[in-house]
Coordinates of C-alpha atoms in Angstrom, one line a residue:
M1233 CA -0.1 -0.1 0.0
N1234 CA 1.2 3.5 -1.0
D1235 CA 1.2 5.6 2.2
N1236 CA 2.0 8.6 -0.2
A1237 CA -0.9 8.2 -2.5
P1238 CA -3.3 11.1 -2.7
P1239 CA -6.6 10.8 -1.1
T1240 CA -9.4 9.4 -3.4
S1241 CA -12.6 10.9 -3.8
V1242 CA -15.8 9.3 -3.0
G1243 CA -18.5 9.7 -5.8
S1244 CA -18.0 12.5 -8.4
G1245 CA -17.0 16.2 -8.1
S1246 CA -16.2 17.7 -4.7
T1247 CA -18.7 15.7 -2.7
G1248 CA -16.2 13.6 -0.8
R1249 CA -13.6 16.6 -0.1
I1250 CA -13.6 18.6 3.0
H1251 CA -14.6 22.1 2.2
P1252 CA -12.1 24.5 3.4
G1253 CA -14.9 27.0 4.8
T1254 CA -16.6 24.0 6.6
S1255 CA -13.3 23.2 8.3
C1256 CA -13.0 26.7 9.4
A1257 CA -16.6 26.7 10.7
A1258 CA -15.9 23.5 12.7
R1259 CA -13.0 25.0 14.3
V1260 CA -15.0 28.2 15.4
V1261 CA -17.8 26.0 16.8
R1262 CA -15.2 24.1 18.9
V1263 CA -13.7 27.3 20.2
V1264 CA -17.1 28.7 21.0
A1265 CA -18.0 25.6 22.8
A1266 CA -14.9 25.8 24.9
V1267 CA -15.2 29.3 25.6
L1268 CA -18.9 28.7 26.7
C1269 CA -17.9 26.0 29.0
A1270 CA -15.0 27.9 30.6
L1271 CA -17.1 31.2 31.2
G1272 CA -20.3 29.1 32.3
L1273 CA -18.1 27.4 35.1
S1274 CA -16.9 31.0 36.0
A1275 CA -20.4 32.3 36.2
V1276 CA -21.6 29.4 38.3
A1277 CA -18.8 30.1 40.8
A1278 CA -19.8 33.9 41.2
S1279 CA -22.4 34.9 43.6
P1280 CA -25.0 37.0 42.1
A1281 CA -26.6 39.7 44.4
R1282 CA -30.2 38.9 45.2
A1283 CA -32.8 41.4 46.1
D1284 CA -34.9 39.1 48.2
P1285 CA -34.8 40.5 51.8
T1286 CA -36.9 37.5 53.0
A1287 CA -33.5 36.0 53.9
G1288 CA -33.7 38.1 57.2
G1289 CA -36.0 35.4 58.5
D1290 CA -38.9 35.7 60.9
L1291 CA -39.9 38.9 62.8
Q1292 CA -39.9 38.8 66.5
V1293 CA -42.0 41.6 68.5
A1294 CA -42.5 41.6 72.2
Q1295 CA -45.6 43.4 73.5
T1296 CA -46.9 44.2 77.0
L1297 CA -50.4 43.9 76.0
G1298 CA -52.6 45.0 79.3
D1299 CA -51.5 42.4 81.9
R1300 CA -50.1 40.1 79.4
D1301 CA -46.4 39.9 78.2
L1302 CA -46.5 38.4 74.9
T1303 CA -44.2 37.6 72.1
F1304 CA -45.4 37.8 68.5
M1305 CA -43.6 35.8 65.9
L1306 CA -44.4 36.8 62.3
R1307 CA -43.2 34.1 60.1
R1308 CA -41.8 35.2 56.7
V1309 CA -44.1 34.9 53.8
T1310 CA -42.6 32.7 51.1
G1311 CA -44.9 33.5 48.2
L1312 CA -47.6 35.9 47.2
P1313 CA -50.4 35.8 47.7
G1314 CA -49.8 33.5 50.6
P1315 CA -50.4 33.1 54.3
L1316 CA -48.6 35.1 57.0
H1317 CA -48.2 32.6 60.1
V1318 CA -48.5 34.5 63.4
D1319 CA -47.4 32.6 66.5
V1320 CA -48.1 34.1 69.9
L1321 CA -45.8 32.9 72.7
T1322 CA -47.1 33.2 76.1
H1323 CA -45.3 33.2 79.6
R1324 CA -46.0 31.8 82.9
G1325 CA -49.1 33.4 84.4
T1326 CA -50.4 34.8 81.2
A1327 CA -54.3 34.9 81.3
A1328 CA -56.4 32.9 78.9
G1329 CA -58.4 34.7 76.5
T1330 CA -59.0 35.5 72.8
L1331 CA -56.9 37.9 70.6
R1332 CA -58.4 39.4 67.4
L1333 CA -55.8 39.6 64.6
G1334 CA -56.0 41.8 61.5
A1335 CA -53.7 42.5 58.5
V1336 CA -53.8 46.1 57.2
P1337 CA -51.8 47.3 54.2
T1338 CA -50.4 50.8 55.0
G1339 CA -48.2 51.8 52.1
V1340 CA -48.7 54.4 49.4
S1341 CA -48.4 53.5 45.8
A1342 CA -48.6 55.4 42.4
D1343 CA -51.1 52.9 41.4
R1344 CA -54.4 54.2 42.6
V1345 CA -56.1 50.9 42.8
E1346 CA -53.4 49.1 44.6
G1347 CA -53.2 52.2 47.1
S1348 CA -57.0 52.4 47.6
S1349 CA -57.1 49.7 50.2
A1350 CA -54.4 51.2 52.4
G1351 CA -55.7 51.5 55.9
T1352 CA -58.3 48.6 55.5
T1353 CA -58.3 45.3 57.2
T1354 CA -58.1 42.9 54.4
S1355 CA -57.7 39.6 56.5
R1356 CA -58.7 38.6 60.0
A1357 CA -58.2 35.8 62.3
S1358 CA -58.5 34.8 66.1
V1359 CA -56.0 33.3 68.6
R1360 CA -57.3 31.8 71.5
L1361 CA -54.8 31.7 74.2
G1362 CA -54.7 28.9 76.7
G1363 CA -54.0 28.9 80.5
T1364 CA -50.6 27.3 80.0
P1365 CA -47.6 28.9 78.6
G1366 CA -46.9 27.9 75.0
S1367 CA -47.3 28.8 71.3
Y1368 CA -50.7 29.7 70.0
G1369 CA -51.0 30.4 66.2
A1370 CA -53.1 31.8 63.4
A1371 CA -52.8 32.7 59.8
L1372 CA -53.6 35.8 57.9
D1373 CA -53.9 36.2 54.0
I1374 CA -51.4 38.5 52.5
D1375 CA -52.0 39.3 48.8
R1376 CA -49.3 41.8 47.9
A1377 CA -45.7 43.0 48.8
G1378 CA -45.5 46.2 50.7
P1379 CA -45.6 47.8 54.1
W1380 CA -48.3 46.2 56.6
E1381 CA -49.6 46.5 60.1
L1382 CA -50.6 43.6 62.3
V1383 CA -53.5 44.8 64.4
V1384 CA -53.9 43.0 67.8
D1385 CA -57.2 43.5 69.7
D1386 CA -57.6 42.0 73.1
G1387 CA -61.1 43.6 73.8
S1388 CA -60.0 46.7 75.6
R1389 CA -56.9 47.9 73.7
T1390 CA -55.4 47.7 70.2
A1391 CA -51.7 47.2 69.2
R1392 CA -50.5 48.0 65.9
I1393 CA -47.2 46.3 64.8
P1394 CA -45.7 47.4 61.6
F1395 CA -44.0 44.7 59.2
V1396 CA -42.9 44.6 55.7
V1397 CA -43.7 42.0 53.1
P1398 CA -40.8 42.1 50.6
G1399 CA -41.4 41.5 46.7
Q1400 CA -39.4 39.0 44.8
A1401 CA -37.5 41.2 42.5
T1402 CA -34.7 40.3 40.2
S1403 CA -31.7 42.7 40.2
P1404 CA -30.2 44.1 37.1
P1405 CA -27.0 42.1 37.4
E1406 CA -29.1 39.0 37.4
L1407 CA -31.1 40.2 34.3
A1408 CA -27.8 40.8 32.6
V1409 CA -26.6 37.3 33.5
F1410 CA -29.8 35.5 32.5
G1411 CA -30.2 37.7 29.3
G1412 CA -26.5 37.0 28.4
F1413 CA -26.7 33.3 28.7
V1414 CA -30.0 33.0 26.9
T1415 CA -28.8 35.2 24.0
A1416 CA -25.5 33.0 23.9
G1417 CA -27.6 29.7 23.7
V1418 CA -29.8 31.0 20.9
L1419 CA -26.7 32.5 18.8
I1420 CA -25.0 29.1 19.4
L1421 CA -27.8 27.4 17.5
V1422 CA -27.5 30.1 14.9
T1423 CA -23.8 29.4 14.7
L1424 CA -24.4 25.7 14.2
F1425 CA -27.0 26.3 11.5
V1426 CA -24.9 28.7 9.5
A1427 CA -21.7 26.4 9.8
V1428 CA -23.8 23.5 8.2
R1429 CA -25.7 25.4 5.6
V1430 CA -23.4 28.2 4.3
R1431 CA -20.3 27.2 2.4
R1432 CA -18.4 30.3 3.4
G1433 CA -16.8 29.9 6.7
A1434 CA -16.5 33.8 7.3
W1435 CA -20.3 33.9 7.8
V1436 CA -19.9 31.7 10.7
L1437 CA -17.8 34.5 12.6
L1438 CA -20.9 36.8 12.9
P1439 CA -23.1 34.7 15.2
A1440 CA -19.9 33.2 16.9
G1441 CA -18.8 36.7 17.8
G1442 CA -22.3 37.4 19.2
V1443 CA -22.1 34.4 21.3
V1444 CA -18.6 35.4 22.8
A1445 CA -20.0 39.0 23.4
A1446 CA -23.2 37.8 25.0
L1447 CA -21.0 35.5 27.4
A1448 CA -18.7 38.2 28.2
V1449 CA -21.8 40.3 29.3
A1450 CA -23.2 37.6 31.3
V1451 CA -20.0 36.5 33.1
T1452 CA -19.0 40.1 33.8
A1453 CA -22.4 40.8 35.5
A1454 CA -22.0 37.6 37.5
L1455 CA -18.5 38.4 38.7
L1456 CA -19.3 42.1 39.5
S1457 CA -22.5 41.5 41.1
A1458 CA -20.9 40.2 44.3
S1459 CA -19.2 43.4 44.8
L1460 CA -22.1 45.7 44.0
P1461 CA -24.0 47.2 46.9
P1462 CA -27.6 46.1 47.4
P1463 CA -30.5 48.4 47.0
P1464 CA -31.6 50.1 50.2
Q1465 CA -34.0 47.8 52.1
P1466 CA -37.4 49.2 52.5
G1467 CA -38.5 49.3 56.0
G1468 CA -35.0 49.1 57.2
Q1469 CA -33.0 51.7 55.6
V1470 CA -35.6 53.7 53.6
D1471 CA -39.4 54.3 54.2
A1472 CA -41.3 51.4 52.8
T1473 CA -43.8 52.0 50.0
N1474 CA -45.8 49.6 47.9
D1475 CA -43.5 50.5 44.8
N1476 CA -40.1 50.2 46.4
V1477 CA -41.0 47.1 48.4
T1478 CA -42.2 45.4 45.1
D1479 CA -39.0 46.4 43.3
P1480 CA -36.3 48.0 45.5
Y1481 CA -34.4 48.9 42.3
A1482 CA -37.3 51.2 41.1
V1483 CA -36.3 54.0 43.4
V1484 CA -32.5 53.8 43.6
R1485 CA -31.2 56.2 46.1
P1486 CA -28.0 56.4 48.3
V1487 CA -28.4 55.1 51.8
T1488 CA -27.2 57.3 54.5
N1489 CA -27.2 56.1 58.1
D1490 CA -26.6 59.2 60.2
Y1491 CA -26.0 57.8 63.7
S1492 CA -25.4 61.3 65.0
R1493 CA -29.1 62.1 64.3
P1494 CA -30.7 63.9 67.2
P1495 CA -32.4 61.7 69.5
V1496 CA -36.2 61.7 70.1
S1497 CA -37.8 63.3 73.0
L1498 CA -39.8 60.9 75.3
E1499 CA -42.8 62.5 76.9
L1500 CA -44.8 60.7 79.4
G1501 CA -48.6 61.3 79.7
S1502 CA -50.3 61.8 83.1
Y1503 CA -50.4 58.7 85.4
P1504 CA -53.2 59.3 87.8
A1505 CA -53.2 55.8 89.5
T1506 CA -52.0 55.6 93.0
A1507 CA -49.7 53.0 94.5
G1508 CA -51.2 49.5 94.1
E1509 CA -53.7 50.5 91.4
R1510 CA -53.6 49.6 87.8
G1511 CA -53.0 52.5 85.5
T1512 CA -52.1 53.2 81.7
L1513 CA -49.0 55.1 81.0
R1514 CA -48.9 56.8 77.7
L1515 CA -45.8 57.8 75.8
S1516 CA -45.1 59.8 72.9
V1517 CA -41.8 60.1 70.9
T1518 CA -41.0 63.3 68.9
D1519 CA -38.0 64.2 67.0
G1520 CA -35.5 66.3 68.9
A1521 CA -34.7 68.6 66.1
T1522 CA -38.3 69.2 64.5
G1523 CA -40.6 68.5 67.2
L1524 CA -42.6 66.4 64.9
P1525 CA -43.9 62.8 65.8
A1526 CA -41.2 60.2 65.3
D1527 CA -43.1 57.2 63.7
D1528 CA -39.8 55.8 62.3
L1529 CA -39.1 53.1 65.0
V1530 CA -38.0 49.7 63.7
V1531 CA -38.0 46.6 65.6
H1532 CA -34.8 46.1 67.7
D1533 CA -33.9 43.3 69.9
G1534 CA -37.3 41.8 69.5
A1535 CA -39.3 45.1 70.3
L1536 CA -40.2 48.4 68.9
M1537 CA -39.6 49.9 72.4
H1538 CA -37.9 48.6 75.5
L1539 CA -39.2 50.7 78.5
L1540 CA -37.2 50.4 81.8
V1541 CA -38.9 51.6 84.9
I1542 CA -37.0 51.6 88.4
G1543 CA -39.0 52.2 91.3
P1544 CA -38.2 53.5 94.8
T1545 CA -37.6 50.1 96.3
G1546 CA -35.3 49.3 93.5
E1547 CA -37.7 47.1 91.6
L1548 CA -37.1 46.9 87.8
W1549 CA -39.8 46.7 85.1
H1550 CA -38.6 45.7 81.6
L1551 CA -41.6 46.3 79.5
H1552 CA -42.5 46.6 75.9
P1553 CA -45.4 49.1 75.2
I1554 CA -47.7 48.7 72.5
R1555 CA -48.1 51.2 69.5
T1556 CA -51.6 52.4 69.3
A1557 CA -51.0 55.2 66.9
P1558 CA -48.1 56.8 64.9
A1559 CA -45.4 57.9 67.4
T1560 CA -47.8 56.9 70.4
Y1561 CA -47.3 54.1 72.7
E1562 CA -48.9 52.8 75.9
V1563 CA -48.4 50.2 78.8
R1564 CA -50.5 49.1 81.6
L1565 CA -48.9 49.3 85.0
R1566 CA -49.4 48.5 88.7
L1567 CA -46.6 50.3 90.6
P1568 CA -46.7 48.9 94.2
A1569 CA -45.1 51.7 96.2
A1570 CA -45.5 55.4 96.5
G1571 CA -42.5 57.6 95.4
H1572 CA -40.4 58.4 92.5
Y1573 CA -39.9 56.1 89.4
A1574 CA -37.2 56.6 86.9
V1575 CA -38.1 55.9 83.3
S1576 CA -35.9 55.2 80.4
A1577 CA -36.7 53.8 76.8
E1578 CA -34.5 52.2 74.3
F1579 CA -35.3 51.9 70.6
A1580 CA -33.9 52.0 67.1
R1581 CA -34.9 54.7 64.5
L1582 CA -34.8 54.2 60.8
G1583 CA -31.3 55.2 59.7
G1584 CA -30.5 56.7 63.1
G1585 CA -29.1 53.8 65.0
V1586 CA -30.0 52.5 68.5
Q1587 CA -31.0 55.3 71.1
Q1588 CA -31.5 55.3 74.7
V1589 CA -33.7 58.3 76.0
R1590 CA -34.3 58.9 79.6
S1591 CA -37.4 60.7 80.8
A1592 CA -36.5 64.0 82.0
T1593 CA -39.3 63.8 84.7
G1594 CA -40.0 60.2 85.5
L1595 CA -43.0 59.2 87.6
T1596 CA -44.1 60.3 90.9
V1597 CA -46.8 57.9 92.2
A1598 CA -49.1 59.0 95.1
D1599 CA -49.6 56.7 98.2
G1600 CA -52.8 54.7 98.0
P1601 CA -54.5 52.2 100.5
A1602 CA -52.9 49.1 101.7
H1603 CA -52.5 46.7 98.6
N1604 CA -50.6 43.6 97.4
G1605 CA -48.6 44.6 94.3
S1606 CA -47.0 42.3 91.7
A1607 CA -43.8 43.1 90.0
R1608 CA -42.8 42.5 86.3
G1609 CA -40.1 40.0 85.8
G1610 CA -41.2 37.3 88.2
S1611 CA -41.3 38.9 91.6
S1612 CA -44.0 40.1 94.0
H1613 CA -44.0 41.8 97.3
S1614 CA -46.6 43.2 99.7
G1615 CA -47.0 46.8 99.9
S1616 CA -47.5 48.3 103.4
A1617 CA -50.3 50.4 104.7
R1618 CA -50.8 54.1 103.8
G1619 CA -47.7 56.1 104.9
G1620 CA -45.6 53.1 105.8
A1621 CA -42.3 52.2 104.4
P1622 CA -42.6 49.3 101.7
A1623 CA -41.6 46.0 102.9
L1624 CA -39.1 44.5 100.4
P1625 CA -38.9 40.8 100.3
A1626 CA -35.6 38.9 100.2
E1627 CA -36.0 38.1 96.4
L1628 CA -36.0 41.9 95.6
T1629 CA -33.1 42.8 98.0
P1630 CA -29.9 43.5 96.1
Q1631 CA -27.1 40.9 97.0
G1632 CA -23.6 40.2 95.8
P1633 CA -21.9 37.1 94.5
G1634 CA -22.9 33.7 95.8
T1635 CA -26.1 31.5 95.5
R1636 CA -29.6 32.8 96.1
T1637 CA -33.1 31.7 95.0
I1638 CA -35.4 33.6 92.9
E1639 CA -38.9 32.0 92.5
G1640 CA -37.5 28.6 93.4
V1641 CA -34.5 28.8 91.0
P1642 CA -31.1 28.8 92.4
V1643 CA -29.0 31.5 90.8
R1644 CA -25.1 31.5 91.3
L1645 CA -23.2 34.8 90.6
S1646 CA -19.4 34.8 90.2
A1647 CA -17.0 37.3 89.0
P1648 CA -13.7 38.8 89.5
S1649 CA -13.4 42.2 91.2
P1650 CA -14.4 45.1 88.8
T1651 CA -12.1 48.1 88.4
A1652 CA -13.1 51.2 86.8
G1653 CA -11.9 51.4 83.2
E1654 CA -11.2 47.6 82.9
A1655 CA -13.4 44.8 81.3
S1656 CA -15.1 42.6 83.9
T1657 CA -16.7 39.4 83.6
L1658 CA -19.7 38.2 85.2
T1659 CA -21.2 34.9 85.1
A1660 CA -24.7 34.0 86.3
R1661 CA -25.6 30.3 86.8
I1662 CA -29.4 30.1 86.5
G1663 CA -30.6 26.7 87.7
D1664 CA -28.5 23.4 87.1
T1665 CA -29.7 22.4 83.6
P1666 CA -29.4 23.8 80.2
T1667 CA -32.9 24.9 80.0
L1668 CA -32.7 28.7 79.4
Q1669 CA -34.8 30.2 76.6
P1670 CA -34.0 33.1 74.4
W1671 CA -35.7 36.2 75.6
L1672 CA -35.8 39.1 73.1
G1673 CA -33.3 37.0 71.1
M1674 CA -30.7 36.8 73.9
V1675 CA -29.9 34.3 76.6
G1676 CA -29.6 36.9 79.1
H1677 CA -29.9 40.6 79.7
M1678 CA -28.2 43.0 82.2
I1679 CA -29.2 46.5 83.2
V1680 CA -26.6 48.6 85.0
V1681 CA -27.4 51.9 86.7
G1682 CA -24.9 53.9 88.6
P1683 CA -22.5 55.0 90.1
L1684 CA -24.7 55.9 93.0
D1685 CA -24.2 57.2 96.6
K1686 CA -23.9 54.1 98.9
A1687 CA -26.8 55.2 101.0
D1688 CA -29.0 55.5 97.9
A1689 CA -27.8 52.3 96.3
T1690 CA -28.9 50.5 99.6
S1691 CA -32.1 52.4 100.4
P1692 CA -35.5 50.7 100.0
T1693 CA -37.1 54.0 99.3
R1694 CA -34.9 56.3 97.3
M1695 CA -33.7 54.1 94.5
G1696 CA -35.9 55.6 91.8
Q1697 CA -34.9 59.1 92.7
A1698 CA -31.2 58.1 92.7
A1699 CA -31.5 56.3 89.3
Q1700 CA -33.2 59.6 87.7
G1701 CA -30.0 61.4 88.0
A1702 CA -27.5 58.6 87.7
P1703 CA -24.7 59.2 85.0
V1704 CA -24.7 55.6 83.6
W1705 CA -27.6 53.6 82.3
A1706 CA -26.6 50.6 80.3
H1707 CA -28.4 47.5 78.8
A1708 CA -26.0 44.8 77.7
H1709 CA -26.5 41.3 76.4
S1710 CA -25.0 37.7 76.8
M1711 CA -25.1 37.0 73.0
G1712 CA -24.0 33.4 72.9
G1713 CA -25.7 30.2 73.7
D1714 CA -24.2 26.9 74.4
M1715 CA -26.6 24.0 73.6
S1716 CA -24.2 21.2 74.5
G1717 CA -24.9 21.1 78.2
H1718 CA -21.6 22.8 79.3
S1719 CA -21.1 26.1 80.6
A1720 CA -20.8 29.2 78.3
H1721 CA -18.6 31.6 80.3
D1722 CA -17.0 34.3 78.4
M1723 CA -19.0 35.2 75.3
R1724 CA -16.2 37.4 73.9
A1725 CA -18.3 39.9 72.2
A1726 CA -17.5 43.4 71.5
P1727 CA -17.5 45.8 74.6
A1728 CA -20.6 47.5 75.4
H1729 CA -21.1 51.2 75.0
D1730 CA -20.3 53.5 77.8
A1731 CA -21.9 56.2 79.8
D1732 CA -25.5 57.0 78.6
A1733 CA -25.2 55.1 75.6
M1734 CA -26.7 51.6 75.7
G1735 CA -24.1 48.8 75.8
H1736 CA -25.2 46.5 73.1
G1737 CA -22.9 43.5 72.9
D1738 CA -22.0 41.5 76.0
A1739 CA -21.8 43.3 79.2
G1740 CA -20.5 42.3 82.6
G1741 CA -20.4 43.3 86.1
M1742 CA -20.3 41.5 89.6
E1743 CA -21.9 42.3 93.0
H1744 CA -21.3 41.9 96.6
G1745 CA -23.2 40.8 99.3
D1746 CA -24.5 43.4 102.0
A1747 CA -23.0 46.9 102.0
D1748 CA -20.6 46.0 104.9
A1749 CA -19.3 43.0 103.2
M1750 CA -18.8 45.1 100.0
E1751 CA -16.5 47.4 101.8
D1752 CA -14.2 44.5 102.7
G1753 CA -13.5 42.7 99.5
H1754 CA -14.9 41.0 96.5
E1755 CA -16.1 37.6 95.5
T1756 CA -13.7 36.0 93.1
G1757 CA -15.9 33.0 92.3
K1758 CA -13.9 30.4 94.2
G1759 CA -15.5 27.2 94.6
D1760 CA -17.7 27.8 91.6
G1761 CA -15.6 25.2 89.6
H1762 CA -15.8 27.1 86.4
G1763 CA -13.1 29.1 84.9
A1764 CA -13.3 31.4 82.0
G1765 CA -13.7 29.7 78.7
T1766 CA -15.3 30.2 75.4
G1767 CA -19.0 29.4 74.7
S1768 CA -20.7 28.5 71.4
M1769 CA -22.1 31.5 69.5
S1770 CA -23.9 29.4 66.9
G1771 CA -26.9 28.6 69.0
L1772 CA -28.7 31.9 68.5
M1773 CA -27.1 33.1 65.4
P1774 CA -29.3 32.9 62.1
L1775 CA -27.5 30.7 59.5
N1776 CA -28.2 30.7 55.8
G1777 CA -31.1 33.0 56.2
D1778 CA -32.8 30.9 58.8
S1779 CA -34.4 32.6 61.7
P1780 CA -32.6 32.6 65.1
A1781 CA -34.0 30.4 68.0
D1782 CA -36.9 31.7 69.7
E1783 CA -38.5 31.1 73.1
T1784 CA -39.8 27.8 72.2
V1785 CA -36.2 26.4 72.3
A1786 CA -35.4 25.7 76.0
A1787 CA -31.7 24.4 75.4
Y1788 CA -29.4 27.1 76.6
G1789 CA -27.2 27.7 79.8
P1790 CA -27.3 27.3 82.6
D1791 CA -24.6 30.0 82.6
A1792 CA -25.2 33.4 81.3
S1793 CA -22.1 35.5 80.9
F1794 CA -21.3 39.2 80.4
V1795 CA -18.3 41.4 79.7
Y1796 CA -18.8 45.1 80.6
T1797 CA -16.5 48.0 81.3
F1798 CA -17.5 50.3 84.1
S1799 CA -16.4 53.8 83.2
R1800 CA -16.1 55.2 86.8
P1801 CA -15.9 53.8 90.2
G1802 CA -18.6 53.6 92.8
Y1803 CA -21.7 51.6 93.7
Y1804 CA -24.0 50.2 90.9
R1805 CA -27.3 48.5 90.8
V1806 CA -27.3 45.6 88.4
W1807 CA -30.4 43.5 87.3
I1808 CA -29.8 40.1 85.4
Q1809 CA -32.7 38.9 83.5
A1810 CA -33.2 35.5 81.9
E1811 CA -36.1 33.3 80.9
R1812 CA -36.6 29.8 82.3
D1813 CA -39.7 27.6 82.3
S1814 CA -41.5 30.2 80.3
A1815 CA -41.0 32.9 83.1
V1816 CA -38.6 36.0 83.0
L1817 CA -36.4 36.1 86.1
T1818 CA -35.0 39.3 87.4
V1819 CA -32.1 39.1 89.8
P1820 CA -31.2 42.3 91.5
Y1821 CA -27.5 42.8 92.6
L1822 CA -25.5 45.6 94.3
L1823 CA -21.9 46.2 93.0
R1824 CA -18.9 48.2 94.0
V1825 CA -16.4 49.1 91.4
S1826 CA -13.0 50.0 92.6
P1827 CA -11.0 53.1 91.2
A1828 CA -8.3 52.5 88.7
G1829 CA -5.0 51.5 90.2
G1830 CA -6.4 49.2 92.9
A1831 CA -7.4 52.0 95.3
R1832 CA -10.3 51.2 97.6

């Protein structure tokens, strides 16, 4: 056989020969296919930005509705139209009864038909609360994206909880990615058709070049989308309307978070109730710069507003007033003792950050007939007769490190000696089993007020007046949660804010026994058997768009640890709060902080 023989033709003419144009077209097709595979893999590896803010998970809002302390869980709406599932979590001692729920769209829209139903209840449901603590649910119909209000009526008062149902919008980078790949796919078919049907290979270059251009656009959009800023979130960064919630890219504007924004003014209405009587306290919030109603509060740490009330006996109420109208809130109280009550509110404004505003006046409650008063936070005590000094039970008496019992639960406090200007760690072991429940999204809360004069800090009648003028009010959290059954000691979060700012992050402190013992030294936690360590932060943190654990999960603790830096020496009143067995325990302490340098 002659290897050098020229190739023979099959048939006649040029039928069996490979046409030069066809060979060129085949090479172009192979190159285009290779480019498509390579760029396609690059696009898959990229993370295009998504405009779906439902990844934030469920909305948790605590409400003090009359005599009930409730937590409303608004589960995220996964499709429109669709149901909004509302779970009402009750605590120990919550009275049975029926709540009537309603869903009301509130946003404005350029579409008159869509905006015409604003302010009208479009769906109703009822929730019957049982006498045992637990979760009670109902579902409301949601037919559109936009801002809404959940209206809760218990028969005597109505709360309005704002929330936002986000729309399913496609971002411009995603449109470019999808459009580029679809165009490339169509042009590949055109390229193959031209390569087979056209004799001249140069014509193949036109659709093939279009394939490359379309892929370049798609891949560039996919790669750059990860670094592009997301649009402003309606309801969280800009005012929510039907239009920008449905498509947050429709009204693109720069987002400015001005955390130096003037704080609001907290105004208290008249409180005519006397000691031991139930009364309604009304509050209004106005912008400190304009004097206009400030109806831009957003849910922060599981509530629209956290109200702290400190009474003359040192009792603490941590309440969550209901929103009854724009910038207007109210809460029902039964203050057990006559005297002065200091009042402070913590909240977050849209674009303005977290603020703590102390009432300039507080409350002064007149004496009333003999009564029995109950305290928020799981404590109660008997008031005295008219004109007598209030009798403070042992559970409400501030103590220092060591073991005490609050509502039948042993609480062990241990901490090193706190020094002004240095971070201090406090660990409270609440019970003996890991059965703490997240309250307001946290395993534990700590309220710090001081420094105070020793006589005021230990007085059973002047604490409210002393707290009114205390330089430091701080609210700190034990953020982490250990679900393994081991202690979670040092949660290692960011230090809390100082002075009058709220300390958000972990806070710490420690206490001493009685006032005389505090003069002699500090408890160091010896014999507690637990040194400082690291705790799991994963228990409460939402992952992959999931919602954090709520109060139905009793799997944390028993230790709640705080880290806090006291800015100045002196005596401090400290209250630690945690939820166990569906009851919020409030444990009061008295702490002496030493001056810097070890001086006593």
